[in-house]
Coordinates of C-alpha atoms in Angstrom, one line a residue:
Chain A
M74 CA 0.0 0.0 0.0
S75 CA 1.9 3.0 -1.2
R76 CA -0.6 5.4 0.4
D77 CA 0.3 4.2 3.8
A78 CA 4.1 4.4 3.1
D79 CA 5.9 6.7 5.4
L80 CA 6.6 10.3 4.4
P81 CA 10.2 11.4 4.4
I82 CA 9.8 12.7 7.9
S83 CA 11.6 10.7 10.6
H84 CA 9.8 9.3 13.5
W85 CA 12.3 10.9 15.7
S86 CA 11.4 14.5 14.6
R87 CA 7.8 13.6 15.4
L88 CA 8.5 12.3 18.9
W89 CA 6.8 15.4 20.5
L90 CA 3.7 14.5 18.5
Y91 CA 3.7 10.9 19.7
C92 CA 4.2 12.0 23.3
F93 CA 1.4 14.5 23.1
G94 CA -0.9 12.1 21.4
A95 CA -0.2 9.4 23.9
L96 CA -0.9 11.8 26.7
I97 CA -4.3 12.7 25.3
L98 CA -5.2 9.0 24.8
F99 CA -4.2 8.6 28.4
F100 CA -6.5 11.5 29.4
L101 CA -9.3 9.7 27.5
I102 CA -8.9 6.3 28.9
A103 CA -7.4 6.8 32.4
P104 CA -10.5 7.9 34.3
S105 CA -12.4 4.8 33.4
V106 CA -9.5 2.5 34.2
I107 CA -8.9 4.2 37.6
V108 CA -12.6 3.8 38.5
V109 CA -12.5 0.2 37.7
V110 CA -9.4 -0.4 39.9
M111 CA -10.8 1.8 42.7
S112 CA -14.1 -0.1 42.7
F113 CA -12.2 -3.1 44.3
S114 CA -11.0 -1.0 47.1
G115 CA -11.5 -2.4 50.6
S116 CA -11.5 0.9 52.6
S117 CA -14.6 2.9 53.3
F118 CA -13.6 5.6 50.8
L119 CA -12.1 5.2 47.4
Q120 CA -8.3 5.0 47.2
F121 CA -5.9 4.6 44.3
P122 CA -4.1 2.4 44.4
P123 CA -6.3 0.6 46.9
Q124 CA -4.6 -0.3 50.2
S125 CA -6.7 -3.4 50.5
W126 CA -8.9 -5.3 48.1
S127 CA -12.4 -6.4 48.5
L128 CA -15.7 -6.8 46.7
R129 CA -17.6 -4.9 49.4
W130 CA -19.0 -2.3 46.9
Y131 CA -20.2 -5.0 44.6
T132 CA -21.9 -6.7 47.5
R133 CA -23.4 -3.4 48.4
Y134 CA -24.7 -3.0 44.8
F135 CA -26.1 -6.5 44.5
E136 CA -27.6 -6.5 47.9
S137 CA -29.4 -3.2 47.6
M138 CA -33.0 -3.6 46.7
E139 CA -33.1 -0.1 45.1
W140 CA -30.1 -0.6 42.9
R141 CA -31.2 -4.0 41.8
E142 CA -34.7 -2.8 40.9
A143 CA -33.3 0.1 39.0
T144 CA -30.9 -2.2 37.0
G145 CA -33.9 -4.4 36.2
V146 CA -36.0 -1.5 35.0
S147 CA -33.1 -0.2 32.8
L148 CA -32.5 -3.6 31.3
K149 CA -36.2 -4.2 30.6
V150 CA -36.7 -0.8 29.1
A151 CA -33.5 -1.1 27.0
I152 CA -34.4 -4.5 25.7
M153 CA -38.0 -3.4 24.9
T154 CA -36.6 -0.2 23.2
T155 CA -34.3 -2.4 21.1
L156 CA -37.1 -4.7 20.1
V157 CA -39.3 -1.7 19.1
A158 CA -36.8 0.7 17.6
T159 CA -35.0 -1.8 15.5
P160 CA -37.9 -3.0 13.3
L161 CA -39.5 0.5 13.3
G162 CA -36.3 2.2 12.3
S163 CA -35.4 -0.5 9.7
A164 CA -38.9 -0.3 8.1
A165 CA -38.6 3.5 7.9
A166 CA -35.1 3.3 6.4
Y167 CA -36.4 0.8 3.9
A168 CA -39.3 3.1 3.0
V169 CA -36.9 6.1 2.6
N170 CA -34.6 4.0 0.5
L171 CA -37.4 3.1 -2.0
K172 CA -37.5 6.8 -3.0
T173 CA -41.1 6.5 -4.1
L174 CA -42.3 9.0 -1.6
R175 CA -42.2 12.6 -2.7
Y176 CA -41.4 13.8 0.8
G177 CA -39.1 11.0 1.7
N178 CA -36.3 13.3 2.6
V179 CA -38.6 15.4 4.9
A180 CA -39.7 12.2 6.6
L181 CA -36.0 11.2 7.1
A182 CA -35.3 14.6 8.5
V183 CA -38.2 14.2 11.0
L184 CA -37.0 10.7 12.0
V185 CA -33.5 11.8 12.8
S186 CA -34.5 15.2 14.3
A187 CA -34.0 13.9 17.8
I188 CA -30.3 13.8 17.3
I189 CA -30.0 17.6 16.9
I190 CA -32.6 18.7 19.4
P191 CA -31.1 19.4 22.8
V192 CA -32.2 16.5 25.0
I193 CA -33.2 18.7 27.9
L194 CA -35.9 20.1 25.7
I195 CA -37.2 16.6 24.8
G196 CA -37.0 15.8 28.6
I197 CA -39.2 18.6 29.8
G198 CA -41.5 18.4 26.7
V199 CA -42.1 14.7 27.1
F200 CA -42.7 15.1 30.9
F201 CA -45.2 17.9 30.2
L202 CA -47.1 15.8 27.6
Y203 CA -46.9 12.6 29.6
A204 CA -48.4 14.4 32.6
R205 CA -51.5 14.9 30.5
L206 CA -51.5 11.3 29.2
G207 CA -50.7 9.7 32.5
L208 CA -47.6 8.1 31.0
N209 CA -45.0 9.4 33.5
N210 CA -43.4 6.7 35.6
T211 CA -44.7 4.0 33.3
F212 CA -42.8 1.4 31.3
T213 CA -44.7 2.3 28.1
G214 CA -43.8 5.9 28.5
L215 CA -40.1 5.2 28.9
V216 CA -40.0 2.9 25.9
I217 CA -41.8 5.3 23.6
A218 CA -39.4 8.2 24.6
H219 CA -36.3 6.0 24.3
T220 CA -37.5 4.6 21.0
A221 CA -37.8 8.2 19.6
L222 CA -34.3 8.9 20.9
A223 CA -32.9 5.6 19.4
L224 CA -34.6 5.9 16.0
P225 CA -32.1 8.4 14.4
L226 CA -29.1 6.0 14.9
V227 CA -31.1 3.0 13.8
V228 CA -32.5 4.7 10.7
M229 CA -29.1 6.1 9.7
T230 CA -27.3 2.8 10.3
V231 CA -29.8 0.6 8.4
L232 CA -30.0 3.2 5.6
A233 CA -26.3 3.1 5.2
G234 CA -26.5 -0.6 4.8
L235 CA -29.4 -0.4 2.3
R236 CA -27.5 2.2 0.2
S237 CA -24.6 -0.2 -0.3
Y238 CA -27.1 -2.9 -1.3
D239 CA -28.5 -3.4 -4.8
M240 CA -32.3 -3.3 -4.6
D241 CA -32.5 -5.0 -8.0
Q242 CA -31.8 -8.2 -6.2
E243 CA -35.1 -7.9 -4.3
R244 CA -36.9 -6.9 -7.5
A245 CA -35.4 -10.0 -9.3
A246 CA -36.7 -12.2 -6.5
R247 CA -40.2 -10.6 -6.8
S248 CA -40.3 -10.9 -10.5
L249 CA -39.5 -14.6 -10.0
G250 CA -42.7 -14.9 -7.9
A251 CA -41.6 -14.2 -4.4
T252 CA -44.0 -12.1 -2.3
P253 CA -42.6 -8.7 -1.2
L254 CA -42.2 -9.9 2.4
R255 CA -40.5 -13.1 1.4
A256 CA -38.2 -11.3 -1.0
F257 CA -37.3 -8.9 1.8
I258 CA -36.7 -11.6 4.4
E259 CA -34.8 -14.1 2.2
V260 CA -32.9 -11.8 -0.1
T261 CA -32.5 -8.3 1.4
M262 CA -32.3 -9.1 5.1
P263 CA -29.4 -11.4 5.1
Q264 CA -27.3 -8.8 3.2
I265 CA -28.1 -5.9 5.5
S266 CA -28.3 -8.1 8.7
L267 CA -25.0 -6.7 10.0
S268 CA -26.3 -3.1 9.7
I269 CA -29.4 -4.2 11.6
I270 CA -27.4 -5.8 14.3
A271 CA -25.2 -2.7 14.7
A272 CA -28.4 -0.6 14.8
S273 CA -29.9 -2.7 17.5
L274 CA -26.7 -2.3 19.6
F275 CA -27.0 1.5 19.2
A276 CA -30.7 1.3 20.3
F277 CA -29.8 -0.7 23.4
I278 CA -27.0 1.5 24.5
T279 CA -29.0 4.7 23.7
S280 CA -31.8 3.5 26.0
F281 CA -29.6 2.0 28.7
D282 CA -27.3 5.1 29.1
E283 CA -30.0 7.7 28.7
V284 CA -30.2 10.0 31.7
V285 CA -32.1 13.3 31.0
V286 CA -35.4 12.0 29.7
S287 CA -35.4 9.2 32.2
F288 CA -34.7 11.8 34.9
F289 CA -37.9 13.7 34.1
T290 CA -40.3 10.9 33.1
S291 CA -39.3 8.0 35.5
G292 CA -39.5 7.8 39.2
G293 CA -40.4 5.7 42.2
D294 CA -40.5 2.0 41.2
M295 CA -39.9 2.8 37.6
S296 CA -36.6 4.7 38.2
T297 CA -33.9 3.6 35.7
L298 CA -30.4 2.9 36.8
S299 CA -29.1 6.0 35.2
R300 CA -31.7 8.2 36.9
R301 CA -30.9 6.7 40.3
M302 CA -27.2 7.2 39.7
F303 CA -27.7 10.8 38.7
T304 CA -29.9 11.7 41.7
S305 CA -27.5 9.9 44.0
L306 CA -24.5 11.7 42.6
R307 CA -26.1 15.0 43.1
D308 CA -26.0 14.4 46.9
E309 CA -22.7 12.6 47.4
I310 CA -20.0 10.6 45.7
D311 CA -21.1 7.1 46.7
P312 CA -18.4 4.4 46.3
T313 CA -21.2 1.9 45.3
I314 CA -21.4 3.8 42.1
A315 CA -17.8 2.8 41.3
A316 CA -18.9 -0.8 41.3
I317 CA -21.9 0.0 39.1
S318 CA -19.7 2.0 36.8
T319 CA -17.4 -0.9 36.4
C320 CA -20.3 -3.1 35.4
L321 CA -21.4 -0.4 32.9
I322 CA -17.9 -0.1 31.5
I323 CA -17.7 -3.9 31.0
L324 CA -21.1 -3.7 29.2
S325 CA -19.7 -0.9 26.9
V326 CA -16.6 -3.0 26.2
I327 CA -18.7 -5.9 25.2
L328 CA -21.0 -3.9 23.0
L329 CA -18.0 -2.1 21.5
S330 CA -16.3 -5.4 20.7
V331 CA -19.5 -6.8 19.1
A332 CA -19.9 -3.6 17.1
H333 CA -16.3 -3.7 16.1
L334 CA -16.6 -7.3 14.9
V335 CA -19.7 -6.5 13.0
G336 CA -18.1 -3.5 11.5
A337 CA -15.0 -5.5 10.5
S338 CA -17.1 -8.1 8.7
R339 CA -19.2 -5.4 7.1
T340 CA -16.2 -3.8 5.5
R341 CA -14.9 -7.2 4.5
E342 CA -18.2 -7.8 2.6
S343 CA -18.3 -4.5 0.7
Chain B
M193 CA -64.3 10.9 -28.3
L194 CA -65.0 7.3 -27.8
S195 CA -62.5 6.2 -30.5
S196 CA -59.7 8.2 -28.8
Q197 CA -60.4 6.4 -25.6
V198 CA -60.3 3.1 -27.3
N199 CA -57.1 4.1 -29.0
A200 CA -55.5 5.0 -25.7
T201 CA -56.4 1.6 -24.3
V202 CA -55.0 -0.2 -27.3
D203 CA -51.8 2.0 -27.3
G204 CA -50.8 0.8 -23.9
G205 CA -53.2 2.8 -21.7
L206 CA -54.0 -0.4 -20.0
N207 CA -50.4 -1.0 -19.3
Q208 CA -50.0 2.6 -18.0
D209 CA -53.0 2.1 -15.7
T210 CA -51.4 -1.0 -14.3
L211 CA -48.1 0.8 -13.8
R212 CA -49.8 3.7 -12.2
R213 CA -51.7 1.4 -9.8
E214 CA -48.5 -0.4 -9.1
A215 CA -46.7 2.9 -8.3
R216 CA -49.6 4.0 -6.1
R217 CA -49.4 0.7 -4.2
E218 CA -45.6 1.1 -3.8
T219 CA -46.2 4.6 -2.4
W220 CA -48.8 3.3 0.1
K221 CA -46.4 0.6 1.1
A222 CA -43.6 3.1 1.7
F223 CA -46.1 5.2 3.7
A224 CA -47.2 2.3 5.8
L225 CA -43.6 1.3 6.6
L226 CA -42.8 4.9 7.6
S227 CA -45.8 5.6 9.7
P228 CA -45.0 3.6 12.9
G229 CA -41.7 5.3 13.3
M230 CA -43.1 8.7 12.4
A231 CA -45.9 8.2 15.0
V232 CA -43.4 7.6 17.8
V233 CA -41.3 10.6 16.8
C234 CA -44.5 12.7 16.6
L235 CA -45.6 11.6 20.1
A236 CA -42.3 11.9 21.8
I237 CA -40.6 14.7 20.0
L238 CA -42.7 16.9 17.7
V239 CA -45.9 17.2 19.8
P240 CA -44.0 17.9 23.1
I241 CA -41.8 20.5 21.5
G242 CA -44.7 22.1 19.6
W243 CA -46.5 22.3 22.9
L244 CA -43.6 23.9 24.6
F245 CA -43.4 26.4 21.8
A246 CA -47.0 27.2 22.3
L247 CA -46.6 27.5 26.1
S248 CA -43.8 30.0 25.6
L249 CA -46.2 32.4 24.0
F250 CA -48.4 32.8 27.0
D251 CA -47.8 34.6 30.3
E252 CA -48.5 33.1 33.7
Q253 CA -52.1 34.3 33.6
G254 CA -52.6 32.5 30.3
R255 CA -52.8 35.6 28.1
P256 CA -50.8 35.6 24.9
S257 CA -47.7 37.7 25.2
F258 CA -44.0 37.8 24.5
E259 CA -43.3 38.4 28.2
N260 CA -41.3 35.1 28.4
Y261 CA -39.0 36.1 25.7
A262 CA -38.7 39.7 26.9
R263 CA -37.6 38.5 30.2
L264 CA -34.7 36.5 28.7
V265 CA -33.1 39.7 27.5
E266 CA -34.1 41.9 30.5
Q267 CA -33.4 39.7 33.5
R268 CA -29.8 39.8 34.7
S269 CA -29.7 36.2 35.9
Y270 CA -30.8 34.9 32.4
I271 CA -28.1 37.0 30.7
Q272 CA -25.6 35.6 33.2
T273 CA -26.6 32.1 32.3
F274 CA -26.1 32.8 28.6
I275 CA -22.7 34.3 29.2
T276 CA -21.6 31.3 31.3
T277 CA -23.0 28.9 28.7
F278 CA -21.1 30.5 25.8
Q279 CA -17.9 30.9 27.9
I280 CA -18.0 27.2 28.7
A281 CA -18.9 26.2 25.1
F282 CA -16.1 28.3 23.6
T283 CA -13.6 27.1 26.2
V284 CA -14.5 23.4 25.7
T285 CA -14.5 23.7 22.0
G286 CA -11.1 25.5 22.1
V287 CA -9.6 22.8 24.4
C288 CA -11.0 20.1 22.2
I289 CA -9.3 21.6 19.2
V290 CA -6.0 21.9 20.9
L291 CA -6.2 18.3 22.2
G292 CA -8.1 16.7 19.3
Y293 CA -6.2 18.0 16.3
P294 CA -2.8 16.7 17.3
L295 CA -4.4 13.4 18.4
A296 CA -6.3 12.9 15.1
Y297 CA -3.2 14.0 13.2
M298 CA -1.0 11.5 15.0
L299 CA -3.5 8.7 14.5
S300 CA -3.9 9.6 10.8
Q301 CA -0.1 9.4 10.2
L302 CA 0.3 6.1 12.0
P303 CA 0.0 2.8 10.1
R304 CA -3.7 1.7 10.2
R305 CA -3.1 -1.2 12.5
I306 CA -1.5 0.9 15.2
A307 CA -4.0 3.7 14.7
Q308 CA -6.8 1.1 15.4
I309 CA -5.5 0.7 18.9
G310 CA -5.4 4.4 19.4
L311 CA -9.0 4.6 18.0
I312 CA -10.2 2.1 20.5
C313 CA -9.0 4.5 23.3
V314 CA -11.2 7.1 21.6
L315 CA -14.2 4.9 21.0
L316 CA -14.3 3.2 24.4
P317 CA -15.1 6.5 26.3
F318 CA -17.5 7.3 23.4
W319 CA -19.4 4.2 24.2
T320 CA -19.3 4.6 27.9
S321 CA -22.1 6.3 29.7
V322 CA -21.7 10.0 30.3
L323 CA -22.7 9.4 33.8
V324 CA -19.9 6.9 34.4
R325 CA -17.3 9.2 33.0
T326 CA -18.6 12.2 35.0
Y327 CA -18.5 10.1 38.1
A328 CA -14.9 9.1 37.3
W329 CA -13.9 12.8 37.2
L330 CA -15.8 13.6 40.4
V331 CA -13.8 10.9 42.1
L332 CA -10.5 12.0 40.6
L333 CA -10.9 15.7 41.1
Q334 CA -12.7 16.0 44.5
R335 CA -11.0 17.8 47.3
R336 CA -9.3 14.6 48.7
G337 CA -9.3 12.9 45.3
L338 CA -6.5 11.3 43.4
V339 CA -5.3 14.4 41.5
N340 CA -5.1 16.6 44.6
T341 CA -3.4 13.9 46.6
W342 CA -0.7 13.5 44.0
L343 CA -0.3 17.2 43.5
T344 CA 0.2 17.8 47.3
D345 CA 2.4 14.7 47.7
L346 CA 4.7 15.9 44.9
G347 CA 4.8 19.3 46.5
I348 CA 3.4 21.1 43.5
V349 CA 0.6 22.7 45.6
S350 CA 0.3 23.2 49.3
Q351 CA -3.4 23.4 49.4
P352 CA -5.8 21.1 47.5
I353 CA -7.1 22.9 44.4
A354 CA -10.8 23.2 44.0
F355 CA -11.5 21.3 40.7
I356 CA -15.1 20.5 41.1
N357 CA -18.1 22.7 41.8
N358 CA -16.7 25.4 39.6
F359 CA -16.0 26.4 36.0
N360 CA -12.8 24.3 35.7
G361 CA -14.5 21.1 36.7
V362 CA -17.3 21.6 34.2
V363 CA -14.7 22.3 31.4
I364 CA -12.6 19.3 32.3
G365 CA -15.6 16.9 32.4
M366 CA -17.2 18.2 29.3
T367 CA -13.9 18.2 27.3
H368 CA -13.4 14.6 28.2
I369 CA -16.9 13.7 27.1
L370 CA -17.0 15.7 23.9
L371 CA -13.4 15.1 22.6
P372 CA -14.3 12.0 20.7
F373 CA -17.0 13.9 18.8
L374 CA -14.2 16.1 17.4
V375 CA -11.6 13.4 16.9
L376 CA -13.7 10.9 15.0
P377 CA -14.8 13.0 12.0
L378 CA -11.4 14.8 12.0
Y379 CA -9.5 11.5 11.9
A380 CA -11.8 10.2 9.1
S381 CA -11.2 13.3 7.0
M382 CA -7.4 13.3 7.6
R383 CA -7.3 9.7 6.6
S384 CA -8.9 10.6 3.3
I385 CA -6.2 13.2 2.5
D386 CA -4.0 11.8 -0.2
K387 CA -0.5 11.5 1.1
D388 CA 0.8 12.1 -2.5
C389 CA -0.2 15.7 -2.1
L390 CA 2.1 16.0 0.8
R391 CA 4.8 14.1 -1.0
A392 CA 4.5 16.4 -4.0
S393 CA 4.8 19.5 -1.9
L394 CA 7.9 18.0 -0.2
N395 CA 9.4 17.1 -3.6
L396 CA 8.8 20.7 -4.7
G397 CA 11.0 21.9 -1.9
A398 CA 8.5 22.7 0.9
S399 CA 9.8 22.1 4.4
P400 CA 7.7 19.6 6.3
I401 CA 6.3 22.5 8.4
A402 CA 5.3 24.4 5.3
A403 CA 3.8 21.3 3.8
F404 CA 1.7 20.9 6.9
W405 CA 0.5 24.5 7.1
Q406 CA -0.1 25.0 3.4
V407 CA -1.3 21.6 2.2
F408 CA -2.4 19.3 5.1
L409 CA -4.1 21.9 7.3
P410 CA -6.4 23.4 4.6
L411 CA -7.4 19.9 3.4
S412 CA -8.3 18.9 7.0
I413 CA -10.5 22.0 7.6
P414 CA -13.9 20.5 6.6
G415 CA -13.4 17.6 9.0
L416 CA -12.3 20.0 11.7
V417 CA -15.2 22.3 11.3
S418 CA -17.8 19.4 11.4
G419 CA -16.2 18.2 14.6
V420 CA -16.1 21.7 16.1
V421 CA -19.8 22.4 15.2
M422 CA -20.7 19.1 16.8
V423 CA -18.8 19.9 20.0
F424 CA -20.1 23.4 20.2
V425 CA -23.7 22.6 19.6
L426 CA -23.6 19.7 22.1
S427 CA -22.0 21.9 24.8
L428 CA -24.6 24.5 24.4
G429 CA -27.3 22.1 25.5
F430 CA -25.2 19.9 27.9
Y431 CA -27.0 19.0 31.1
I432 CA -25.5 16.1 33.0
T433 CA -21.9 17.1 33.5
P434 CA -22.5 20.7 34.4
A435 CA -25.3 19.7 36.8
L436 CA -23.0 17.2 38.6
M437 CA -19.6 19.0 38.4
G438 CA -20.8 22.6 38.6
G439 CA -22.1 22.1 42.1
G440 CA -25.0 24.4 41.5
R441 CA -22.7 27.3 41.1
V442 CA -22.1 27.1 37.4
V443 CA -25.5 27.4 35.8
M444 CA -25.6 26.5 32.2
W445 CA -28.5 26.9 29.8
A446 CA -29.9 23.4 30.1
M447 CA -29.7 23.5 33.9
R448 CA -31.6 26.8 33.8
I449 CA -34.4 25.2 31.8
E450 CA -34.6 22.3 34.2
Q451 CA -34.6 24.6 37.3
T452 CA -37.2 27.0 35.8
A453 CA -39.5 24.1 34.9
S454 CA -39.1 21.9 38.0
L455 CA -38.1 24.3 40.8
Y456 CA -40.2 27.3 39.8
T457 CA -42.7 25.4 37.7
N458 CA -42.7 28.3 35.3
W459 CA -43.3 26.4 32.1
G460 CA -43.7 29.5 30.0
A461 CA -40.3 30.8 30.9
A462 CA -38.7 27.3 30.6
S463 CA -40.2 26.8 27.2
A464 CA -39.0 30.2 26.0
L465 CA -35.5 29.3 27.1
G466 CA -35.8 25.9 25.3
V467 CA -37.1 27.5 22.1
V468 CA -34.2 30.0 22.0
L469 CA -31.7 27.1 22.7
L470 CA -33.2 25.1 19.9
V471 CA -33.3 28.0 17.4
T472 CA -29.6 28.9 18.3
T473 CA -28.6 25.2 17.7
L474 CA -30.5 25.2 14.4
I475 CA -29.0 28.4 13.2
I476 CA -25.5 27.2 13.9
L477 CA -26.1 23.9 12.1
G478 CA -27.8 25.7 9.3
L479 CA -24.9 28.1 8.8
F480 CA -22.6 25.1 8.8
Q481 CA -24.6 23.2 6.3
W482 CA -24.8 26.3 4.1
R483 CA -21.1 27.1 4.2
L484 CA -19.6 23.6 3.9
G485 CA -22.5 21.2 3.9
S486 CA -21.4 18.7 1.2
R487 CA -17.7 18.6 2.1
A488 CA -18.4 18.1 5.8
A489 CA -21.1 15.6 5.1
A490 CA -18.4 13.7 3.2
A491 CA -16.2 13.8 6.3
W492 CA -19.0 12.3 8.4
N493 CA -19.8 9.6 5.9
A494 CA -16.2 8.6 5.7
R495 CA -16.5 7.5 9.3

């Protein structure tokens, strides 16, 4: 690959750049690593490096009814959001990609609008509307709001997959007698499945990590994990949250690795 | 009259009708596929925001007025909020450029394999909850936190520095969270710069520094601008980190909206604040799209 060949600038003269870059990478990654290490601290406040090691904060997390409930709510809402947002977003992306609608681009703009609207505005707006509809502190309410927040990423990811796919293949299948649904499921879907998987990961993480809208529209028994963490952090820096954070970081690592694998095989295909 | 109709049918009018019917069915199908998603967006985004917009046009007695907007430019505390917000947004964007540009540049110059490892360090925080990262900074920067302990142990400072509950804390936390939004598009656009351009300039006698300033930098501007716009717009509406790291002393726009709505239950004023925030965001994005829309879009797509 000639493009990747080195320019006639020695690595030595670029040493300052490498040092600076490494420092910034350290700045990006260090806080998470330090929290993970600290979460195993045995003392009553967080130390680095810990003087003694223990799992006391994890025990505290798993034994606490409140944290367990909140984790359950978050997981349930995130899974439901994924199950709703992925098909809805994929269907919408498919429709936009057909280009038969005159206002297809307007529809696309509306679908992805949530990504540019400040989330605080969505938070108070949804709270205000839900107060009228009786949807505050309900599972349905949370799933609807999170689905709207997840749709932009789902639609854009699936649309990108569809754009690199040749729709003539589906047309060929239909001209050979397949029903539209069967043509989609048997011909199109396998070829955009990686985009759909990536989209569903985005939907899950969007919902699971969402703070602001959950802060306004959930409470009591329906508090999500992120909401409970947020309200708890406003009062004090609770070491239990280090243990929860570690679990969340592990979740991100898993999702990132899956997304990376999916992305790698997606580039290999195209 | 009759004969022309018959002619039309014979000349493929029947075929045309079928095609038209087919096209109409396709349109309906597309419409049906779009509608569930649109319905959710309407319910959770468009209707609430439309309602807030309507609320902002009424005063507390329910009479239509521009009082809510007038107050934004008259009341000192609101003006202070705007000043703080823009100060933080500009500082965070500036720091992100200073940190992000060299990082993206370094990654773009490294062989892909090594750059991948660096990119993971950028992507991992990107995928980690904002709350987790803010918590990490709270732990590190608190009065008896790791940074202060090290600084005092090394004898750099005698008194712990106040990092949280002030401007600095908010800037540090927000920079950490928003930096990937600048680095990722910038890295993608730098990768797409043809190295032969640089090689050519070096061949023609430019010093490496001149080659950077006159060839590389201008070519990387679209990617930089799209990252900068992203960071700036996101910092204007940022809520979580300032709320946790500002300690109630640094009040940014989004916090002001939250306080006005939930503390003072003044929905009209909160809505007006929100509408102005949304309009400001849209204007910035619109300007950006207008000035270098297609080039920057290319930078994003290259991700």
